């Protein structure tokens, strides 16, 4: 039997109950709903399978993959560079703030998730100091690395976790039923392997995506007179 001792750690790191504040963010989805770009379940499903999966495969997943490689090669200067890059790829202030808040919360949980002995070690401190912005992608890579999560499994889990979080935000914003949301997620999950595979060919200098409507919606959301989500 293959070794699957890493699976409980991955399930914990992907659990929606992990207190990192993800429930408070829609990552631009609320702004798109306010603009009228997403009005119903079909619009939400198209957004998840097109814009969101494309963004994950071109930005978030390559950032995590390259950060894991940096850690495995003990190249902390590369980890620092990727943490700067992760911040730079967030096109709006609220998305930069969201990534920073959640990344810091993930790292704050490290003593509970990794053990206090490890997080008090010089090796951990060097890694921690190499992430000046504490971005979600680099923080995720660090926790996956220290919990021995296989890189490919970590990318799949991160993709599912992101889609699930946005679908739950859609449940509140569009008044969709829970059963309908699960149907959307089941159909979207069929596209996850291709998105992960596409991310494996993205070199560091090609990380980035072009989503102008999404960026505009997020920028307008920052100044919305009323909103449910921080981002």
mmCIF file of C-alpha atoms in Angstrom:
data_model
loop_
_atom_site.group_PDB
_atom_site.id
_atom_site.type_symbol
_atom_site.label_atom_id
_atom_site.label_comp_id
_atom_site.label_asym_id
_atom_site.label_seq_id
_atom_site.Cartn_x
_atom_site.Cartn_y
_atom_site.Cartn_z
ATOM 1 C CA UNK A 1 0.000 0.000 0.000
ATOM 2 C CA UNK A 2 1.311 3.497 -0.781
ATOM 3 C CA UNK A 3 2.165 5.698 2.168
ATOM 4 C CA UNK A 4 -0.720 8.070 2.853
ATOM 5 C CA UNK A 5 0.367 9.276 6.292
ATOM 6 C CA UNK A 6 0.392 12.847 4.920
ATOM 7 C CA UNK A 7 -3.344 12.749 4.138
ATOM 8 C CA UNK A 8 -4.686 13.791 7.588
ATOM 9 C CA UNK A 9 -2.374 16.811 7.546
ATOM 10 C CA UNK A 10 -3.598 17.832 4.103
ATOM 11 C CA UNK A 11 -7.229 17.397 5.147
ATOM 12 C CA UNK A 12 -6.618 19.612 8.168
ATOM 13 C CA UNK A 13 -4.849 22.289 6.124
ATOM 14 C CA UNK A 14 -7.703 22.246 3.594
ATOM 15 C CA UNK A 15 -10.504 22.239 6.148
ATOM 16 C CA UNK A 16 -12.900 25.187 5.982
ATOM 17 C CA UNK A 17 -12.850 25.337 9.798
ATOM 18 C CA UNK A 18 -9.158 26.280 9.809
ATOM 19 C CA UNK A 19 -9.240 29.751 11.448
ATOM 20 C CA UNK A 20 -7.539 31.809 8.754
ATOM 21 C CA UNK A 21 -10.480 34.103 7.973
ATOM 22 C CA UNK A 22 -11.249 32.742 4.497
ATOM 23 C CA UNK A 23 -14.982 32.852 5.235
ATOM 24 C CA UNK A 24 -14.793 36.663 5.364
ATOM 25 C CA UNK A 25 -13.529 36.997 1.787
ATOM 26 C CA UNK A 26 -15.145 36.512 -1.609
ATOM 27 C CA UNK A 27 -11.938 37.456 -3.505
ATOM 28 C CA UNK A 28 -13.730 39.770 -5.911
ATOM 29 C CA UNK A 29 -16.869 37.656 -6.352
ATOM 30 C CA UNK A 30 -19.052 40.102 -4.433
ATOM 31 C CA UNK A 31 -17.789 42.943 -6.622
ATOM 32 C CA UNK A 32 -18.713 40.977 -9.750
ATOM 33 C CA UNK A 33 -22.194 40.361 -8.339
ATOM 34 C CA UNK A 34 -22.552 44.077 -7.570
ATOM 35 C CA UNK A 35 -21.549 44.891 -11.157
ATOM 36 C CA UNK A 36 -24.151 42.474 -12.483
ATOM 37 C CA UNK A 37 -21.521 40.297 -14.151
ATOM 38 C CA UNK A 38 -22.646 37.295 -12.070
ATOM 39 C CA UNK A 39 -26.400 36.970 -11.581
ATOM 40 C CA UNK A 40 -27.228 33.287 -11.181
ATOM 41 C CA UNK A 41 -25.904 29.764 -10.741
ATOM 42 C CA UNK A 42 -24.856 29.436 -14.386
ATOM 43 C CA UNK A 43 -22.834 32.654 -14.197
ATOM 44 C CA UNK A 44 -21.152 31.475 -10.997
ATOM 45 C CA UNK A 45 -20.226 28.136 -12.555
ATOM 46 C CA UNK A 46 -18.749 29.840 -15.622
ATOM 47 C CA UNK A 47 -16.733 32.155 -13.380
ATOM 48 C CA UNK A 48 -15.328 29.266 -11.381
ATOM 49 C CA UNK A 49 -14.458 27.101 -14.384
ATOM 50 C CA UNK A 50 -13.030 29.916 -16.500
ATOM 51 C CA UNK A 51 -11.655 32.923 -14.617
ATOM 52 C CA UNK A 52 -10.968 31.271 -11.279
ATOM 53 C CA UNK A 53 -9.409 28.054 -12.563
ATOM 54 C CA UNK A 54 -7.357 30.012 -15.105
ATOM 55 C CA UNK A 55 -6.126 32.366 -12.378
ATOM 56 C CA UNK A 56 -5.239 29.431 -10.146
ATOM 57 C CA UNK A 57 -3.331 27.631 -12.889
ATOM 58 C CA UNK A 58 -1.454 30.786 -13.961
ATOM 59 C CA UNK A 59 -0.786 32.417 -10.586
ATOM 60 C CA UNK A 60 -1.543 30.678 -7.290
ATOM 61 C CA UNK A 61 -0.550 27.125 -8.141
ATOM 62 C CA UNK A 62 2.754 28.058 -9.840
ATOM 63 C CA UNK A 63 3.597 30.272 -6.853
ATOM 64 C CA UNK A 64 3.021 27.350 -4.497
ATOM 65 C CA UNK A 65 4.933 24.921 -6.726
ATOM 66 C CA UNK A 66 7.971 27.190 -7.113
ATOM 67 C CA UNK A 67 7.935 27.964 -3.386
ATOM 68 C CA UNK A 68 7.938 24.249 -2.592
ATOM 69 C CA UNK A 69 10.904 23.784 -4.927
ATOM 70 C CA UNK A 70 12.729 26.641 -3.221
ATOM 71 C CA UNK A 71 12.172 25.026 0.174
ATOM 72 C CA UNK A 72 13.264 21.598 -1.025
ATOM 73 C CA UNK A 73 16.431 23.140 -2.478
ATOM 74 C CA UNK A 74 16.969 25.221 0.665
ATOM 75 C CA UNK A 75 16.955 28.326 -1.540
ATOM 76 C CA UNK A 76 15.525 30.900 0.849
ATOM 77 C CA UNK A 77 16.409 33.824 -1.419
ATOM 78 C CA UNK A 78 14.084 32.289 -4.018
ATOM 79 C CA UNK A 79 11.365 31.969 -1.366
ATOM 80 C CA UNK A 80 11.740 35.671 -0.567
ATOM 81 C CA UNK A 81 11.536 36.556 -4.258
ATOM 82 C CA UNK A 82 8.385 34.486 -4.653
ATOM 83 C CA UNK A 83 6.790 36.091 -1.602
ATOM 84 C CA UNK A 84 7.387 39.514 -3.194
ATOM 85 C CA UNK A 85 5.993 38.201 -6.486
ATOM 86 C CA UNK A 86 2.909 36.794 -4.768
ATOM 87 C CA UNK A 87 2.077 40.233 -3.393
ATOM 88 C CA UNK A 88 2.741 41.887 -6.756
ATOM 89 C CA UNK A 89 0.305 39.575 -8.561
ATOM 90 C CA UNK A 90 -2.631 40.803 -6.424
ATOM 91 C CA UNK A 91 -4.035 43.613 -8.583
ATOM 92 C CA UNK A 92 -6.074 45.496 -5.953
ATOM 93 C CA UNK A 93 -5.512 46.699 -2.404
ATOM 94 C CA UNK A 94 -8.184 44.500 -0.856
ATOM 95 C CA UNK A 95 -6.863 41.367 -2.568
ATOM 96 C CA UNK A 96 -3.330 42.158 -1.392
ATOM 97 C CA UNK A 97 -4.678 42.659 2.121
ATOM 98 C CA UNK A 98 -6.670 39.407 1.959
ATOM 99 C CA UNK A 99 -3.652 37.359 0.897
ATOM 100 C CA UNK A 100 -1.489 38.930 3.598
ATOM 101 C CA UNK A 101 -4.049 38.456 6.366
ATOM 102 C CA UNK A 102 -4.691 34.828 5.514
ATOM 103 C CA UNK A 103 -0.996 34.051 5.039
ATOM 104 C CA UNK A 104 -0.165 35.514 8.436
ATOM 105 C CA UNK A 105 -2.997 33.582 10.060
ATOM 106 C CA UNK A 106 -1.721 30.349 8.516
ATOM 107 C CA UNK A 107 1.758 30.973 9.874
ATOM 108 C CA UNK A 108 0.361 31.952 13.278
ATOM 109 C CA UNK A 109 -1.154 28.463 13.414
ATOM 110 C CA UNK A 110 2.199 26.826 12.734
ATOM 111 C CA UNK A 111 2.947 25.937 16.400
ATOM 112 C CA UNK A 112 -0.335 23.984 16.552
ATOM 113 C CA UNK A 113 -0.001 22.461 13.072
ATOM 114 C CA UNK A 114 3.721 21.677 13.093
ATOM 115 C CA UNK A 115 4.583 21.528 16.782
ATOM 116 C CA UNK A 116 6.249 24.119 18.986
ATOM 117 C CA UNK A 117 9.611 22.344 18.908
ATOM 118 C CA UNK A 118 9.899 22.820 15.153
ATOM 119 C CA UNK A 119 8.601 26.389 15.106
ATOM 120 C CA UNK A 120 11.121 27.400 17.760
ATOM 121 C CA UNK A 121 14.036 25.966 15.800
ATOM 122 C CA UNK A 122 16.590 28.111 13.920
ATOM 123 C CA UNK A 123 15.627 26.375 10.655
ATOM 124 C CA UNK A 124 11.994 27.482 11.002
ATOM 125 C CA UNK A 125 13.015 31.018 11.924
ATOM 126 C CA UNK A 126 15.123 31.290 8.775
ATOM 127 C CA UNK A 127 12.170 30.195 6.654
ATOM 128 C CA UNK A 128 9.789 32.513 8.501
ATOM 129 C CA UNK A 129 12.121 35.492 8.055
ATOM 130 C CA UNK A 130 12.355 34.746 4.332
ATOM 131 C CA UNK A 131 8.685 35.673 3.832
ATOM 132 C CA UNK A 132 8.455 39.435 4.427
ATOM 133 C CA UNK A 133 4.853 39.693 3.190
ATOM 134 C CA UNK A 134 3.577 36.335 4.545
ATOM 135 C CA UNK A 135 1.497 35.674 1.424
ATOM 136 C CA UNK A 136 -1.063 32.867 1.314
ATOM 137 C CA UNK A 137 0.721 31.004 -1.463
ATOM 138 C CA UNK A 138 4.131 30.972 0.215
ATOM 139 C CA UNK A 139 2.618 30.220 3.643
ATOM 140 C CA UNK A 140 0.679 27.305 2.131
ATOM 141 C CA UNK A 141 3.832 25.988 0.477
ATOM 142 C CA UNK A 142 5.712 26.153 3.788
ATOM 143 C CA UNK A 143 3.066 24.252 5.730
ATOM 144 C CA UNK A 144 2.701 21.632 2.991
ATOM 145 C CA UNK A 145 6.481 21.240 2.929
ATOM 146 C CA UNK A 146 6.874 20.755 6.671
ATOM 147 C CA UNK A 147 3.906 18.352 6.826
ATOM 148 C CA UNK A 148 5.368 16.282 3.947
ATOM 149 C CA UNK A 149 2.335 16.754 1.710
ATOM 150 C CA UNK A 150 3.137 15.561 -1.838
ATOM 151 C CA UNK A 151 3.334 18.652 -4.088
ATOM 152 C CA UNK A 152 0.760 17.430 -6.610
ATOM 153 C CA UNK A 153 -1.741 16.525 -3.899
ATOM 154 C CA UNK A 154 -1.223 19.930 -2.313
ATOM 155 C CA UNK A 155 -2.001 21.692 -5.610
ATOM 156 C CA UNK A 156 -5.189 19.689 -6.094
ATOM 157 C CA UNK A 157 -6.319 20.396 -2.537
ATOM 158 C CA UNK A 158 -5.601 24.114 -2.831
ATOM 159 C CA UNK A 159 -7.633 24.298 -6.042
ATOM 160 C CA UNK A 160 -10.575 22.484 -4.484
ATOM 161 C CA UNK A 161 -10.378 24.605 -1.319
ATOM 162 C CA UNK A 162 -10.461 27.825 -3.364
ATOM 163 C CA UNK A 163 -13.398 26.737 -5.513
ATOM 164 C CA UNK A 164 -15.310 25.528 -2.464
ATOM 165 C CA UNK A 165 -14.755 28.808 -0.606
ATOM 166 C CA UNK A 166 -15.981 30.860 -3.551
ATOM 167 C CA UNK A 167 -18.978 28.599 -4.024
ATOM 168 C CA UNK A 168 -19.918 29.122 -0.390
ATOM 169 C CA UNK A 169 -19.620 32.875 -0.900
ATOM 170 C CA UNK A 170 -21.935 32.485 -3.908
ATOM 171 C CA UNK A 171 -24.416 30.696 -1.671
ATOM 172 C CA UNK A 172 -24.788 33.911 0.335
ATOM 173 C CA UNK A 173 -24.540 36.414 -2.497
ATOM 174 C CA UNK A 174 -26.881 34.749 -4.984
ATOM 175 C CA UNK A 175 -29.265 32.988 -2.609
ATOM 176 C CA UNK A 176 -28.508 29.605 -4.142
ATOM 177 C CA UNK A 177 -29.495 26.379 -2.443
ATOM 178 C CA UNK A 178 -26.822 24.158 -0.855
ATOM 179 C CA UNK A 179 -27.698 21.289 -3.203
ATOM 180 C CA UNK A 180 -27.194 23.532 -6.227
ATOM 181 C CA UNK A 181 -23.808 24.636 -4.907
ATOM 182 C CA UNK A 182 -22.714 21.016 -4.510
ATOM 183 C CA UNK A 183 -23.726 20.328 -8.097
ATOM 184 C CA UNK A 184 -21.622 23.263 -9.291
ATOM 185 C CA UNK A 185 -18.638 22.044 -7.267
ATOM 186 C CA UNK A 186 -18.985 18.497 -8.580
ATOM 187 C CA UNK A 187 -18.929 19.730 -12.172
ATOM 188 C CA UNK A 188 -16.076 22.154 -11.508
ATOM 189 C CA UNK A 189 -14.025 19.421 -9.861
ATOM 190 C CA UNK A 190 -13.843 17.616 -13.198
ATOM 191 C CA UNK A 191 -11.690 20.486 -14.502
ATOM 192 C CA UNK A 192 -9.267 20.513 -11.556
ATOM 193 C CA UNK A 193 -6.786 17.940 -12.945
ATOM 194 C CA UNK A 194 -6.370 19.907 -16.179
ATOM 195 C CA UNK A 195 -5.889 23.163 -14.251
ATOM 196 C CA UNK A 196 -3.222 21.588 -12.056
ATOM 197 C CA UNK A 197 -1.507 20.042 -15.083
ATOM 198 C CA UNK A 198 -1.479 23.425 -16.852
ATOM 199 C CA UNK A 199 0.110 25.052 -13.799
ATOM 200 C CA UNK A 200 3.079 22.678 -13.943
ATOM 201 C CA UNK A 201 4.363 24.248 -17.159
ATOM 202 C CA UNK A 202 4.305 27.865 -15.894
ATOM 203 C CA UNK A 203 7.849 29.165 -15.262
ATOM 204 C CA UNK A 204 8.414 31.739 -12.557
ATOM 205 C CA UNK A 205 8.863 34.605 -15.005
ATOM 206 C CA UNK A 206 5.473 33.852 -16.636
ATOM 207 C CA UNK A 207 3.385 33.928 -13.452
ATOM 208 C CA UNK A 208 0.472 36.335 -13.856
ATOM 209 C CA UNK A 209 -3.006 36.636 -15.319
ATOM 210 C CA UNK A 210 -5.149 39.212 -17.126
ATOM 211 C CA UNK A 211 -8.673 39.614 -15.736
ATOM 212 C CA UNK A 212 -9.672 43.294 -16.167
ATOM 213 C CA UNK A 213 -13.369 42.962 -15.279
ATOM 214 C CA UNK A 214 -12.518 41.033 -12.131
ATOM 215 C CA UNK A 215 -9.921 43.669 -11.185
ATOM 216 C CA UNK A 216 -12.376 46.522 -11.767
ATOM 217 C CA UNK A 217 -15.038 44.778 -9.704
ATOM 218 C CA UNK A 218 -12.586 44.287 -6.839
ATOM 219 C CA UNK A 219 -11.469 47.936 -7.014
ATOM 220 C CA UNK A 220 -15.067 49.157 -6.884
ATOM 221 C CA UNK A 221 -15.857 46.770 -4.053
ATOM 222 C CA UNK A 222 -13.256 48.514 -1.869
ATOM 223 C CA UNK A 223 -15.511 51.582 -1.818
ATOM 224 C CA UNK A 224 -18.907 49.918 -1.926
ATOM 225 C CA UNK A 225 -21.455 51.533 0.430
ATOM 226 C CA UNK A 226 -22.461 48.092 1.732
ATOM 227 C CA UNK A 227 -20.932 44.640 1.490
ATOM 228 C CA UNK A 228 -20.959 41.205 3.076
ATOM 229 C CA UNK A 229 -17.297 40.362 2.558
ATOM 230 C CA UNK A 230 -13.992 42.109 3.247
ATOM 231 C CA UNK A 231 -12.861 41.364 -0.293
#
